[in-house]
């Protein structure tokens, strides 16, 4: 599996969340013309995840210790902002691993994903509502959800999509005038490059952000930032290289 950058930019800034092995990034960097994710990249990502769905499900079949660690983190970070019976939208539910844990802590979860085959795998482990849909056309009524959980899917969104399509759609489906935080959003912390990960005959794309950029996007879109932290993990090829930058916020 190979990783390459398809947009040049400034030096990677992790702002207190240093990659474990930053030199690995440079060997994959090359200059291409594309800067933002397009419909082509979206279709490539869907094809990639359709192709790896069973393998991905097995890789995410966590051990008890891993599940307990993730469950503890979810309770500590998310559960303080939700109540029993709250309706949570999981954007990019994948094979349902995070949604399964959210279900265990009392949330009523609804998951959307662009990959039909990932949703088939998710259906094997959870009983919640699962729908194939795009993040800018959420097939649920206005003022329907209490919280939106977007832990990994946003790496497939670029800045313009986040600010002009995704967050306005969340504003529509979230219950208005909530006093507590109602959004978890995680992005890849980097320098603004778009990366391509190749695996045999398939490939996927993901975007990175600086902390300044994602904060500006969220603030301009009307999101009040409540809490932020960094974490490692996720895509094996970039694990420890490009950390996650997580935000809990409130859409006003």
mmCIF file of C-alpha atoms in Angstrom:
data_model
loop_
_atom_site.group_PDB
_atom_site.id
_atom_site.type_symbol
_atom_site.label_atom_id
_atom_site.label_comp_id
_atom_site.label_asym_id
_atom_site.label_seq_id
_atom_site.Cartn_x
_atom_site.Cartn_y
_atom_site.Cartn_z
ATOM 1 C CA UNK A 1 0.000 0.000 0.000
ATOM 2 C CA UNK A 2 1.360 3.418 -0.958
ATOM 3 C CA UNK A 3 0.504 6.949 0.082
ATOM 4 C CA UNK A 4 1.135 10.045 -2.015
ATOM 5 C CA UNK A 5 0.185 13.691 -1.778
ATOM 6 C CA UNK A 6 -1.602 15.203 -4.737
ATOM 7 C CA UNK A 7 -1.420 18.847 -3.719
ATOM 8 C CA UNK A 8 1.666 20.713 -2.605
ATOM 9 C CA UNK A 9 1.556 23.011 0.374
ATOM 10 C CA UNK A 10 3.395 24.298 3.402
ATOM 11 C CA UNK A 11 5.191 22.203 5.974
ATOM 12 C CA UNK A 12 2.943 19.901 8.014
ATOM 13 C CA UNK A 13 1.819 21.592 11.232
ATOM 14 C CA UNK A 14 0.527 19.381 14.009
ATOM 15 C CA UNK A 15 0.368 22.040 16.725
ATOM 16 C CA UNK A 16 1.049 19.940 19.798
ATOM 17 C CA UNK A 17 0.120 16.658 18.153
ATOM 18 C CA UNK A 18 3.410 15.639 16.557
ATOM 19 C CA UNK A 19 3.430 12.654 14.149
ATOM 20 C CA UNK A 20 5.411 9.682 15.417
ATOM 21 C CA UNK A 21 7.464 9.359 12.228
ATOM 22 C CA UNK A 22 7.132 12.473 10.054
ATOM 23 C CA UNK A 23 9.924 11.600 7.562
ATOM 24 C CA UNK A 24 7.711 8.852 6.118
ATOM 25 C CA UNK A 25 5.421 11.501 4.651
ATOM 26 C CA UNK A 26 7.979 13.112 2.338
ATOM 27 C CA UNK A 27 8.812 9.967 0.403
ATOM 28 C CA UNK A 28 5.237 9.763 -0.878
ATOM 29 C CA UNK A 29 4.838 13.431 -1.890
ATOM 30 C CA UNK A 30 4.618 14.458 -5.525
ATOM 31 C CA UNK A 31 3.049 17.445 -7.273
ATOM 32 C CA UNK A 32 -0.237 17.043 -9.160
ATOM 33 C CA UNK A 33 -2.734 19.657 -10.268
ATOM 34 C CA UNK A 34 -5.689 18.637 -8.116
ATOM 35 C CA UNK A 35 -6.222 20.561 -4.899
ATOM 36 C CA UNK A 36 -9.771 19.751 -3.785
ATOM 37 C CA UNK A 37 -11.741 16.530 -3.670
ATOM 38 C CA UNK A 38 -14.154 16.163 -6.598
ATOM 39 C CA UNK A 39 -16.942 13.830 -7.670
ATOM 40 C CA UNK A 40 -14.247 11.624 -9.227
ATOM 41 C CA UNK A 41 -12.543 11.233 -5.862
ATOM 42 C CA UNK A 42 -15.890 10.461 -4.214
ATOM 43 C CA UNK A 43 -16.640 7.682 -6.688
ATOM 44 C CA UNK A 44 -13.116 6.300 -6.278
ATOM 45 C CA UNK A 45 -13.564 6.243 -2.501
ATOM 46 C CA UNK A 46 -16.899 4.439 -2.788
ATOM 47 C CA UNK A 47 -15.365 1.829 -5.096
ATOM 48 C CA UNK A 48 -12.435 1.392 -2.709
ATOM 49 C CA UNK A 49 -14.628 0.764 0.329
ATOM 50 C CA UNK A 50 -16.995 -1.510 -1.582
ATOM 51 C CA UNK A 51 -13.950 -3.582 -2.510
ATOM 52 C CA UNK A 52 -12.509 -3.895 0.989
ATOM 53 C CA UNK A 53 -15.719 -4.100 3.053
ATOM 54 C CA UNK A 54 -15.401 -7.726 4.304
ATOM 55 C CA UNK A 55 -11.682 -7.302 5.029
ATOM 56 C CA UNK A 56 -12.345 -3.974 6.748
ATOM 57 C CA UNK A 57 -15.049 -5.542 8.908
ATOM 58 C CA UNK A 58 -12.649 -8.265 10.058
ATOM 59 C CA UNK A 59 -9.915 -5.748 10.818
ATOM 60 C CA UNK A 60 -12.360 -3.718 12.894
ATOM 61 C CA UNK A 61 -13.531 -6.789 14.841
ATOM 62 C CA UNK A 62 -11.806 -5.444 17.909
ATOM 63 C CA UNK A 63 -10.618 -7.351 20.920
ATOM 64 C CA UNK A 64 -12.372 -6.850 24.236
ATOM 65 C CA UNK A 65 -9.562 -4.599 25.494
ATOM 66 C CA UNK A 66 -9.717 -2.425 22.374
ATOM 67 C CA UNK A 67 -13.496 -2.172 22.570
ATOM 68 C CA UNK A 68 -13.327 -1.208 26.238
ATOM 69 C CA UNK A 69 -10.720 1.449 25.482
ATOM 70 C CA UNK A 70 -12.804 2.949 22.681
ATOM 71 C CA UNK A 71 -15.974 2.702 24.744
ATOM 72 C CA UNK A 72 -14.278 4.533 27.622
ATOM 73 C CA UNK A 73 -13.114 7.266 25.257
ATOM 74 C CA UNK A 74 -16.585 7.635 23.749
ATOM 75 C CA UNK A 75 -18.182 7.878 27.172
ATOM 76 C CA UNK A 76 -15.632 10.410 28.348
ATOM 77 C CA UNK A 77 -15.752 12.576 25.228
ATOM 78 C CA UNK A 78 -19.262 12.150 23.844
ATOM 79 C CA UNK A 79 -21.563 10.718 26.470
ATOM 80 C CA UNK A 80 -21.480 13.905 28.555
ATOM 81 C CA UNK A 81 -23.282 15.638 25.692
ATOM 82 C CA UNK A 82 -26.024 13.069 25.076
ATOM 83 C CA UNK A 83 -28.899 11.595 27.069
ATOM 84 C CA UNK A 84 -30.621 8.218 26.913
ATOM 85 C CA UNK A 85 -32.904 8.107 23.925
ATOM 86 C CA UNK A 86 -31.160 10.903 22.030
ATOM 87 C CA UNK A 87 -31.064 10.350 18.291
ATOM 88 C CA UNK A 88 -27.501 10.332 16.941
ATOM 89 C CA UNK A 89 -26.548 10.499 13.278
ATOM 90 C CA UNK A 90 -23.326 8.609 12.502
ATOM 91 C CA UNK A 91 -21.883 10.002 9.274
ATOM 92 C CA UNK A 92 -19.708 7.444 7.507
ATOM 93 C CA UNK A 93 -20.784 4.543 9.691
ATOM 94 C CA UNK A 94 -18.694 2.069 7.685
ATOM 95 C CA UNK A 95 -19.002 -1.441 9.105
ATOM 96 C CA UNK A 96 -20.739 -0.127 12.216
ATOM 97 C CA UNK A 97 -17.991 -0.508 14.825
ATOM 98 C CA UNK A 98 -18.355 2.929 16.416
ATOM 99 C CA UNK A 99 -22.119 2.865 16.027
ATOM 100 C CA UNK A 100 -22.258 -0.456 17.865
ATOM 101 C CA UNK A 101 -20.506 1.098 20.872
ATOM 102 C CA UNK A 102 -22.654 4.241 20.773
ATOM 103 C CA UNK A 103 -25.707 1.978 20.797
ATOM 104 C CA UNK A 104 -24.400 0.299 23.948
ATOM 105 C CA UNK A 105 -24.248 3.592 25.863
ATOM 106 C CA UNK A 106 -27.933 4.309 25.296
ATOM 107 C CA UNK A 107 -28.060 6.257 22.043
ATOM 108 C CA UNK A 108 -30.559 5.634 19.266
ATOM 109 C CA UNK A 109 -28.252 5.624 16.248
ATOM 110 C CA UNK A 110 -28.895 6.249 12.584
ATOM 111 C CA UNK A 111 -26.007 5.574 10.212
ATOM 112 C CA UNK A 112 -25.325 6.798 6.688
ATOM 113 C CA UNK A 113 -22.536 5.747 4.354
ATOM 114 C CA UNK A 114 -21.840 6.045 0.639
ATOM 115 C CA UNK A 115 -20.654 2.431 0.383
ATOM 116 C CA UNK A 116 -23.489 -0.082 0.071
ATOM 117 C CA UNK A 117 -21.225 -3.044 0.839
ATOM 118 C CA UNK A 118 -19.894 -1.424 4.008
ATOM 119 C CA UNK A 119 -23.495 -1.024 5.156
ATOM 120 C CA UNK A 120 -24.153 -4.704 4.445
ATOM 121 C CA UNK A 121 -21.276 -5.564 6.776
ATOM 122 C CA UNK A 122 -22.602 -3.103 9.369
ATOM 123 C CA UNK A 123 -25.999 -4.792 9.295
ATOM 124 C CA UNK A 124 -24.369 -7.997 10.536
ATOM 125 C CA UNK A 125 -23.422 -6.371 13.842
ATOM 126 C CA UNK A 126 -26.006 -3.666 14.620
ATOM 127 C CA UNK A 127 -29.778 -3.311 14.455
ATOM 128 C CA UNK A 128 -29.954 0.449 14.107
ATOM 129 C CA UNK A 129 -31.172 2.366 11.103
ATOM 130 C CA UNK A 130 -28.694 2.216 8.195
ATOM 131 C CA UNK A 131 -29.089 4.171 4.965
ATOM 132 C CA UNK A 132 -26.920 4.574 1.876
ATOM 133 C CA UNK A 133 -26.642 8.331 1.446
ATOM 134 C CA UNK A 134 -24.304 11.241 0.837
ATOM 135 C CA UNK A 135 -23.353 13.648 3.600
ATOM 136 C CA UNK A 136 -24.780 16.689 1.822
ATOM 137 C CA UNK A 137 -28.156 15.012 1.189
ATOM 138 C CA UNK A 138 -29.075 13.439 4.520
ATOM 139 C CA UNK A 139 -32.393 11.581 4.035
ATOM 140 C CA UNK A 140 -33.930 12.529 7.372
ATOM 141 C CA UNK A 141 -36.383 15.257 8.406
ATOM 142 C CA UNK A 142 -35.469 18.740 9.576
ATOM 143 C CA UNK A 143 -34.857 19.108 13.358
ATOM 144 C CA UNK A 144 -34.534 15.331 13.781
ATOM 145 C CA UNK A 145 -31.188 14.596 15.497
ATOM 146 C CA UNK A 146 -29.748 15.587 18.876
ATOM 147 C CA UNK A 147 -26.117 14.859 17.968
ATOM 148 C CA UNK A 148 -24.004 14.192 14.859
ATOM 149 C CA UNK A 149 -21.000 11.869 15.137
ATOM 150 C CA UNK A 150 -18.511 12.189 12.256
ATOM 151 C CA UNK A 151 -15.372 10.474 13.507
ATOM 152 C CA UNK A 152 -13.584 9.455 10.295
ATOM 153 C CA UNK A 153 -15.694 10.332 7.272
ATOM 154 C CA UNK A 154 -14.605 13.967 7.174
ATOM 155 C CA UNK A 155 -11.169 12.971 5.870
ATOM 156 C CA UNK A 156 -13.016 12.459 2.582
ATOM 157 C CA UNK A 157 -14.415 16.025 2.637
ATOM 158 C CA UNK A 158 -12.535 19.143 1.615
ATOM 159 C CA UNK A 159 -12.880 22.627 3.089
ATOM 160 C CA UNK A 160 -15.447 24.033 0.638
ATOM 161 C CA UNK A 161 -17.650 20.954 1.062
ATOM 162 C CA UNK A 162 -17.481 21.190 4.856
ATOM 163 C CA UNK A 163 -18.408 24.865 4.941
ATOM 164 C CA UNK A 164 -20.968 25.126 2.122
ATOM 165 C CA UNK A 165 -22.595 21.676 1.990
ATOM 166 C CA UNK A 166 -21.987 19.460 5.020
ATOM 167 C CA UNK A 167 -22.378 21.794 8.005
ATOM 168 C CA UNK A 168 -25.447 23.575 6.551
ATOM 169 C CA UNK A 169 -27.039 20.144 6.088
ATOM 170 C CA UNK A 170 -26.250 19.289 9.703
ATOM 171 C CA UNK A 171 -27.846 22.559 10.755
ATOM 172 C CA UNK A 172 -30.989 21.431 8.990
ATOM 173 C CA UNK A 173 -31.268 17.979 10.596
ATOM 174 C CA UNK A 174 -30.177 18.928 14.137
ATOM 175 C CA UNK A 175 -32.691 19.977 16.773
ATOM 176 C CA UNK A 176 -32.234 23.771 17.054
ATOM 177 C CA UNK A 177 -31.358 25.840 20.126
ATOM 178 C CA UNK A 178 -29.752 23.023 22.098
ATOM 179 C CA UNK A 179 -27.758 24.191 25.107
ATOM 180 C CA UNK A 180 -25.177 21.411 24.868
ATOM 181 C CA UNK A 181 -22.674 20.392 22.194
ATOM 182 C CA UNK A 182 -24.176 18.492 19.291
ATOM 183 C CA UNK A 183 -21.294 17.642 16.928
ATOM 184 C CA UNK A 184 -18.158 15.486 16.928
ATOM 185 C CA UNK A 185 -15.962 16.083 13.875
ATOM 186 C CA UNK A 186 -12.552 14.487 13.276
ATOM 187 C CA UNK A 187 -10.214 15.473 10.437
ATOM 188 C CA UNK A 188 -6.690 14.492 9.428
ATOM 189 C CA UNK A 189 -4.220 17.002 10.795
ATOM 190 C CA UNK A 190 -1.725 17.974 8.102
ATOM 191 C CA UNK A 191 -0.820 20.742 5.714
ATOM 192 C CA UNK A 192 -3.854 20.920 3.443
ATOM 193 C CA UNK A 193 -2.688 18.300 0.979
ATOM 194 C CA UNK A 194 -5.028 15.741 -0.535
ATOM 195 C CA UNK A 195 -3.517 12.248 -0.332
ATOM 196 C CA UNK A 196 -4.103 9.142 -2.402
ATOM 197 C CA UNK A 197 -3.735 5.680 -0.861
ATOM 198 C CA UNK A 198 -3.190 2.875 -3.376
ATOM 199 C CA UNK A 199 -3.866 -0.773 -2.582
ATOM 200 C CA UNK A 200 -3.409 -3.271 -5.445
ATOM 201 C CA UNK A 201 -5.844 -2.132 -8.146
ATOM 202 C CA UNK A 202 -7.859 0.312 -6.043
ATOM 203 C CA UNK A 203 -7.202 3.623 -4.371
ATOM 204 C CA UNK A 204 -8.881 6.223 -2.171
ATOM 205 C CA UNK A 205 -8.376 9.894 -1.417
ATOM 206 C CA UNK A 206 -8.396 11.844 1.824
ATOM 207 C CA UNK A 207 -7.894 15.492 2.737
ATOM 208 C CA UNK A 208 -5.816 17.013 5.530
ATOM 209 C CA UNK A 209 -6.231 20.272 7.421
ATOM 210 C CA UNK A 210 -4.212 22.575 9.624
ATOM 211 C CA UNK A 211 -5.746 23.463 12.969
ATOM 212 C CA UNK A 212 -6.121 27.080 11.847
ATOM 213 C CA UNK A 213 -7.987 26.058 8.696
ATOM 214 C CA UNK A 214 -10.477 23.721 10.345
ATOM 215 C CA UNK A 215 -11.152 26.229 13.133
ATOM 216 C CA UNK A 216 -11.806 28.972 10.589
ATOM 217 C CA UNK A 217 -14.144 26.723 8.588
ATOM 218 C CA UNK A 218 -16.098 25.712 11.681
ATOM 219 C CA UNK A 219 -16.320 29.243 13.059
ATOM 220 C CA UNK A 220 -17.378 30.731 9.717
ATOM 221 C CA UNK A 221 -20.041 28.023 9.417
ATOM 222 C CA UNK A 222 -21.484 28.951 12.804
ATOM 223 C CA UNK A 223 -20.009 26.131 14.902
ATOM 224 C CA UNK A 224 -19.050 27.032 18.470
ATOM 225 C CA UNK A 225 -15.924 25.063 19.423
ATOM 226 C CA UNK A 226 -16.358 23.384 22.823
ATOM 227 C CA UNK A 227 -13.446 20.938 23.073
ATOM 228 C CA UNK A 228 -10.512 19.837 20.897
ATOM 229 C CA UNK A 229 -7.856 17.122 21.171
ATOM 230 C CA UNK A 230 -5.498 15.042 19.036
ATOM 231 C CA UNK A 231 -5.363 11.270 18.676
ATOM 232 C CA UNK A 232 -3.509 8.677 16.642
ATOM 233 C CA UNK A 233 -4.972 5.812 14.684
ATOM 234 C CA UNK A 234 -7.152 5.105 11.698
ATOM 235 C CA UNK A 235 -5.882 4.382 8.206
ATOM 236 C CA UNK A 236 -2.987 1.897 8.676
ATOM 237 C CA UNK A 237 -0.820 3.474 5.974
ATOM 238 C CA UNK A 238 -0.777 6.846 7.697
ATOM 239 C CA UNK A 239 -1.226 5.755 11.299
ATOM 240 C CA UNK A 240 1.230 7.673 13.424
ATOM 241 C CA UNK A 241 2.040 9.990 10.525
ATOM 242 C CA UNK A 242 -1.042 12.145 10.159
ATOM 243 C CA UNK A 243 -2.926 12.308 13.477
ATOM 244 C CA UNK A 244 -6.612 12.953 13.931
ATOM 245 C CA UNK A 245 -7.693 16.405 15.082
ATOM 246 C CA UNK A 246 -11.012 16.085 16.916
ATOM 247 C CA UNK A 247 -13.536 18.803 17.662
ATOM 248 C CA UNK A 248 -16.651 18.704 19.780
ATOM 249 C CA UNK A 249 -18.765 21.697 18.945
ATOM 250 C CA UNK A 250 -22.213 23.187 18.965
ATOM 251 C CA UNK A 251 -23.984 24.249 15.811
ATOM 252 C CA UNK A 252 -25.795 27.418 16.747
#
